[in-house]
Amino acid sequence: MDPENLPVINNYLDANEPVSSEACLSRMHFHDNQRKVDYVLTYHYRKRGVQPGLGSPGQSLAIVSNGETGKEPHAGGHGDIELGPLDALEEERKEQREEFEHNLMEAGLELEKDLESKSQGSIFVRIHAPWQVLAREAEFLKIKVPTKKMYEIKSEGSIAKKFNELLQTLSSPLKPRVPEHSNNKMKNLSYPFSREKMYLYNIQDKDTFFDNATRSRIVHEILKRTACSRANNTMGINSLIANNIYEAAYPLHDGEYDSPGDDTNDRKLLYREWARYGVFYKFQPIDLIRKYFGEKIGLYFAWLGLYTSFLIPSSVIGVIVFLYGCATIEEDIPSKEMCDQQNAFTMCPLCDKSCDYWNLSSACGTAKASHLFDNPATVFFSIFMALWATMFLENWKRLQMRLGYFWDLTGIEEEEEHSRPEYETKVREKMLKASGKSVVQKLGTNMTENEEEDDEDKLTWKDRFPGYLVNFASILFMIALTFSIVFGVIVYRITTAAALSLNKSTRSNVRVTVTATAVIINLVVILVLDEIYGAVAEWLTKIEVPKTEQTFEERLILKAFLLKFVNAYSPIFYVAFFKGRFVGRPGSYVYVFDGYRMEECAPGGCLMELCIQLSIIMLGKQLIQNNIFEIGVPKLKKLFRKLKDETEPGETDSTHSKHPEQWDLDYSLEPYTGLTPEYMEMIIQFGFVTLFVASFPLAPVFALLNNIIEVRLDAKKFVTELRRPDAVRTKDIGIWFDILSGIGKFSVISNAFVIAITSDFIPRLVYQYGYSHNGTLHGFVNHTLSFFNVSQLKEGTQPENSQFDQEVQFCRFKDYREPPWAPNPYEFSKQYWAILSARLAFVIIFQNLVMFLSVLVDWMIPDIPTDISDQIKKEKGLLVDFFLKEEHEKLKLTDEPAQRSLGGGRRSTSRAPSSAPSGRSQPGSIASSGSQHTNV
């Protein structure tokens, strides 16, 4: 029997055996340099009673067929050696590995691994999926593959076609030089793989028909469902890794990304055209990303690219709004009135005893700076950004459908997910407890026996209730902790301001010093709590024991987002909506502690401080967390792993260190842990861009600059620093879209309140059209300031050693209250209630207007592009015609030999035996009737 036709071959290779030069050339194949390595398992072993270098070189290669597990030769009998606890555990793991590998070979996979020739070390189990297995699993997984039929993609109308051609010509320097971008006018009809319909597909080479990502995905599916009875009937490789039976499992990269020479592979192409900072101006090769990493990662980078491109128009408008503020700063009447030293307003002291009366003109700089962000253009920009968020989400839905059409994701079914190892363990523990129930108890509960038996093999809400309770209490505690830290920073600001006011040298810069240091403290706290909350969210999700990985991921995302949202935005919400609202008034201030007044807004309002808070937290978070952490932490981990490997005995090998194999190189990379951190940082940034954009129009600009770096940073990480992820097929970005949609709707409300409550937009409008004598803003500052009789200050709160130039009888404070000489002194005035009602009316009108416009935009932009929906319908018709034509050809070919056999006499009978086996010459090959349709 020819060894190449064996259904299963398992090789045990000695690392010290001389390898042929031909075999050395390949770093992605088995020892025979023919079978491709589709997946790698690795484990760490420690031999019992064997010393390094005692292996016999004469028995270095063992080939075992028909699914039998090969046993490598041992140095001597060790049956009489007493087993220690570690030795017994190692022996048990070895038996479990042998059974699992045997089951993999029973499933049709071919394995190859090195001999355990050292006292301890790492072993790589290479896995190859032959054609029979690939064909069987592709049919089982309903993987869509291209057929022989190609058709032309319908182009748009003449005007749209010419405009598209013009855009293509102008943007040609920005396109990456990859094969996928060469021809977008023709498309193959795709159909789920079927072994009975092999004649439909253009199978020129069985080794390359399924690309590397699809091959590894098929092997991963087999690994996930293969059981191991010795490991408590554990299902799948993930459970074995969780139980430390294997250390890692990963598909191989397509070679090195920086290897010298002209040989190109997809990884090298991605590095050259995508994963370098030097190509930041180019479009992303989304099709190649999808081909190499799978649909899930492809959709992430497509979403990130669309989001970054959408930031360009919002950045331009934001800069225009900012420049408008700069251009009109000298024409702003309220700022002029505040800076007018001749018509100065004497303001009440900012603190008790140590603070003196002061002139409003001293806050001239703050007033002018506030106008940069608090002007009529910011209202327009807020409406624009709300519509921008809607348009972004609508365009993403359209792009998602377009990619789904080109990537053959339309109509794919949700794959059945296997249970997580932790869930299986909990169910096993529950079944063990249930099996201890006595016969008497079972007889007594005869009526509900069937229900209990059904519940024994799954976790019910009763089993999960303690986990839910811990989750609820922990999340409440974390949110309360965040609020208490915000309150602690408020106390810091109040006490520091009071302390600095006592010293004459620091009194002039109190507000700047307190604001800057408090924002930096907030930033540090946010960065620290972000890392803590990420770990806490994962721990809380594990306590819940979700059944599948998808459920686990969704629950983890929701918890992490809730905690990180509260953590990132609570200081900003305080400044925007609460600071300065509970101050009280002179003579009746609100005190936090004895002698410490609640802090109030700057003379120009809280919007300027909100802008400072938002900009520092946003920029600091992006710079430190998203970039420095992402660059520095993986490099430190890689260095630590390298040092660990060098210091461990039995790991080094001179031959492998000089010519490391691809599985060795990939093993030294960081394992892929999912897309949640990447999505999370972009979602939080999306919140900064949309939620408070009325106070910081330049937020989209900084987000754009960050994302230009972020795209290449993530690309470089995936191509050069991470092991190759498993290709995951998915139709959309999942729960992240719902979170984005929720933030977009919430941003409308938050911006409405920022404009209505935090800014002076509404008070100015009310004054200009309700109280001004000439319809201008002249006299607005005087209108916003109330009078207070200084003789009514509480005892012990008057300024000590006042240095003010003139004697003060009345001081002013920012509020709408009745003057001391009114019948109801210091009560809220009519203007206060008029402005409050105008603010509430504005919130209602703004919210409903923007929501209506958003719904209108949503309705005007269809979720599925018209050309794509037409192409999908056309493809269905073409597929039916192609099927009928191929079936007709097949019947025609089968009828001709039958007719010839009737008239051929003895000659046809002599040919029959030789032609019969041709249809089943090799497992997985096509039938003879379809041989003329396919070149194999």
Coordinates of N, CA, C and O in Angstrom, one line a residue, residues 66-130:
N66 N -3.7 4.3 10.1 CA -5.1 3.8 10.5 C -5.5 4.3 11.8 O -6.2 3.5 12.6
G67 N -5.1 5.5 12.2 CA -5.6 6.1 13.4 C -5.0 5.6 14.7 O -5.4 5.9 15.8
E68 N -3.9 4.7 14.6 CA -3.3 4.2 15.8 C -2.3 5.3 16.3 O -1.6 6.0 15.6
T69 N -2.3 5.5 17.6 CA -1.5 6.5 18.2 C -0.1 6.0 18.4 O 0.1 4.9 19.0
G70 N 0.9 6.7 17.9 CA 2.3 6.3 18.0 C 2.9 6.6 19.4 O 2.6 7.6 19.9
K71 N 3.6 5.6 19.9 CA 4.3 5.8 21.2 C 5.8 6.0 20.9 O 6.4 5.2 20.3
E72 N 6.3 7.1 21.4 CA 7.8 7.3 21.1 C 8.6 6.4 22.1 O 8.1 6.1 23.2
P73 N 9.7 6.0 21.7 CA 10.5 5.1 22.5 C 11.0 5.8 23.8 O 11.4 6.9 23.7
H74 N 11.1 5.0 24.8 CA 11.5 5.6 26.1 C 12.9 5.0 26.4 O 13.4 4.0 25.9
A75 N 13.6 5.7 27.2 CA 15.0 5.4 27.5 C 15.2 4.1 28.3 O 16.2 3.5 28.3
G76 N 14.2 3.8 29.0 CA 14.3 2.6 29.8 C 13.0 2.3 30.5 O 12.1 3.1 30.6
G77 N 12.9 1.1 31.1 CA 11.7 0.8 31.9 C 11.6 1.6 33.1 O 12.6 1.7 33.9
H78 N 10.5 2.2 33.4 CA 10.3 3.0 34.6 C 9.1 2.6 35.3 O 8.4 3.4 36.0
G79 N 8.7 1.3 35.1 CA 7.5 0.9 35.8 C 7.7 0.7 37.3 O 6.8 0.8 38.1
D80 N 9.0 0.6 37.7 CA 9.3 0.4 39.1 C 9.6 1.7 39.8 O 9.8 1.7 41.0
I81 N 9.5 2.8 39.1 CA 9.8 4.1 39.7 C 8.5 4.6 40.4 O 7.4 4.6 39.7
E82 N 8.6 5.1 41.6 CA 7.4 5.5 42.3 C 7.0 6.9 41.8 O 7.8 7.8 41.5
L83 N 5.7 7.0 41.5 CA 5.2 8.2 40.9 C 5.0 9.3 42.0 O 4.3 9.1 43.0
G84 N 5.5 10.5 41.8 CA 5.3 11.6 42.7 C 4.0 12.3 42.2 O 3.4 12.0 41.1
P85 N 3.5 13.3 43.0 CA 2.3 14.0 42.6 C 2.4 14.7 41.2 O 1.5 14.6 40.4
L86 N 3.5 15.4 41.0 CA 3.7 16.0 39.7 C 3.8 15.0 38.5 O 3.3 15.2 37.5
D87 N 4.5 13.9 38.8 CA 4.7 12.9 37.8 C 3.3 12.3 37.4 O 3.1 12.0 36.2
A88 N 2.5 12.0 38.4 CA 1.2 11.4 38.2 C 0.3 12.4 37.4 O -0.4 12.0 36.4
L89 N 0.4 13.7 37.7 CA -0.4 14.7 36.9 C 0.1 14.7 35.5 O -0.7 14.8 34.5
E90 N 1.4 14.7 35.3 CA 2.0 14.8 34.0 C 1.6 13.5 33.2 O 1.3 13.6 32.0
E91 N 1.6 12.4 33.8 CA 1.3 11.1 33.1 C -0.2 11.2 32.7 O -0.6 10.7 31.6
E92 N -1.1 11.7 33.6 CA -2.5 11.8 33.3 C -2.7 12.7 32.1 O -3.5 12.4 31.2
R93 N -2.0 13.9 32.1 CA -2.2 14.8 31.0 C -1.7 14.2 29.7 O -2.3 14.4 28.6
K94 N -0.6 13.4 29.8 CA -0.1 12.7 28.6 C -1.1 11.8 28.0 O -1.3 11.7 26.8
E95 N -1.8 11.0 28.9 CA -2.8 10.1 28.4 C -4.0 10.8 27.8 O -4.5 10.3 26.8
Q96 N -4.3 11.9 28.3 CA -5.4 12.7 27.8 C -5.1 13.3 26.4 O -5.9 13.3 25.5
R97 N -3.8 13.7 26.3 CA -3.4 14.2 25.0 C -3.4 13.1 24.0 O -3.8 13.3 22.8
E98 N -2.9 11.9 24.4 CA -2.8 10.8 23.4 C -4.2 10.4 22.9 O -4.5 10.2 21.7
E99 N -5.2 10.4 23.9 CA -6.6 10.1 23.5 C -7.2 11.2 22.5 O -7.8 10.9 21.5
F100 N -6.9 12.5 22.9 CA -7.5 13.5 22.1 C -6.8 13.5 20.7 O -7.6 13.6 19.7
E101 N -5.5 13.3 20.6 CA -4.9 13.2 19.3 C -5.4 12.0 18.5 O -5.5 12.1 17.3
H102 N -5.6 10.9 19.2 CA -6.2 9.7 18.5 C -7.6 10.0 18.0 O -7.9 9.7 16.8
N103 N -8.4 10.7 18.7 CA -9.7 11.1 18.3 C -9.6 12.1 17.1 O -10.5 12.0 16.2
L104 N -8.6 13.0 17.1 CA -8.4 13.9 15.9 C -8.1 13.1 14.7 O -8.6 13.4 13.6
M105 N -7.3 12.0 14.8 CA -6.9 11.2 13.7 C -8.1 10.4 13.2 O -8.3 10.1 12.0
E106 N -9.0 10.0 14.2 CA -10.2 9.3 13.8 C -11.1 10.2 13.0 O -11.9 9.7 12.1
A107 N -11.1 11.5 13.2 CA -11.9 12.4 12.5 C -11.3 12.7 11.1 O -11.9 13.5 10.3
G108 N -10.1 12.1 10.8 CA -9.5 12.3 9.5 C -8.4 13.2 9.4 O -7.7 13.4 8.3
L109 N -8.0 13.9 10.5 CA -6.9 14.8 10.5 C -5.5 14.0 10.5 O -5.5 12.9 11.0
E110 N -4.5 14.7 10.0 CA -3.2 14.1 10.0 C -2.3 14.9 10.9 O -2.3 16.1 10.8
L111 N -1.5 14.2 11.8 CA -0.7 14.9 12.8 C 0.7 14.6 12.6 O 1.1 13.5 12.1
E112 N 1.6 15.5 13.1 CA 3.0 15.3 13.1 C 3.5 16.1 14.3 O 3.1 17.2 14.5
K113 N 4.4 15.4 15.0 CA 5.1 16.2 16.2 C 6.4 15.6 16.4 O 6.8 14.5 16.0
D114 N 7.2 16.4 17.2 CA 8.6 15.9 17.5 C 8.6 15.0 18.6 O 7.7 14.9 19.4
L115 N 9.7 14.2 18.7 CA 9.9 13.3 19.9 C 10.2 14.1 21.1 O 10.8 15.2 21.1
E116 N 9.7 13.7 22.3 CA 10.1 14.3 23.5 C 11.4 13.8 24.0 O 11.6 12.9 24.8
S117 N 12.5 14.3 23.3 CA 13.8 13.8 23.5 C 14.6 14.5 24.7 O 15.7 14.1 25.0
K118 N 14.0 15.5 25.3 CA 14.7 16.2 26.3 C 14.0 15.9 27.7 O 12.9 15.3 27.7
S119 N 14.6 16.4 28.7 CA 14.0 16.2 30.1 C 12.7 17.0 30.2 O 11.7 16.6 30.8
Q120 N 12.6 18.2 29.6 CA 11.4 19.0 29.5 C 11.5 20.0 28.4 O 12.6 20.2 27.9
G121 N 10.4 20.5 28.0 CA 10.4 21.4 26.8 C 9.0 21.5 26.3 O 8.0 21.1 26.8
S122 N 8.9 22.2 25.1 CA 7.6 22.4 24.5 C 7.6 21.6 23.2 O 8.6 21.5 22.5
I123 N 6.4 21.0 23.0 CA 6.2 20.2 21.8 C 5.1 20.8 20.9 O 4.1 21.3 21.5
F124 N 5.3 20.8 19.6 CA 4.4 21.4 18.7 C 3.7 20.2 17.9 O 4.4 19.4 17.3
V125 N 2.4 20.1 18.0 CA 1.6 19.1 17.3 C 1.1 19.8 16.0 O 0.3 20.7 16.1
R126 N 1.7 19.5 14.8 CA 1.2 20.0 13.6 C 0.0 19.2 13.0 O 0.1 18.0 13.0
I127 N -1.0 20.0 12.5 CA -2.2 19.3 12.1 C -2.4 19.7 10.6 O -2.3 20.8 10.2
H128 N -2.7 18.7 9.8 CA -3.0 18.9 8.4 C -4.3 18.3 8.1 O -4.7 17.1 8.5
A129 N -5.2 19.0 7.4 CA -6.5 18.5 7.0 C -6.4 18.1 5.5 O -6.2 18.9 4.6
P130 N -6.6 16.8 5.2 CA -6.6 16.3 3.8 C -7.9 16.8 3.1 O -8.8 17.2 3.7

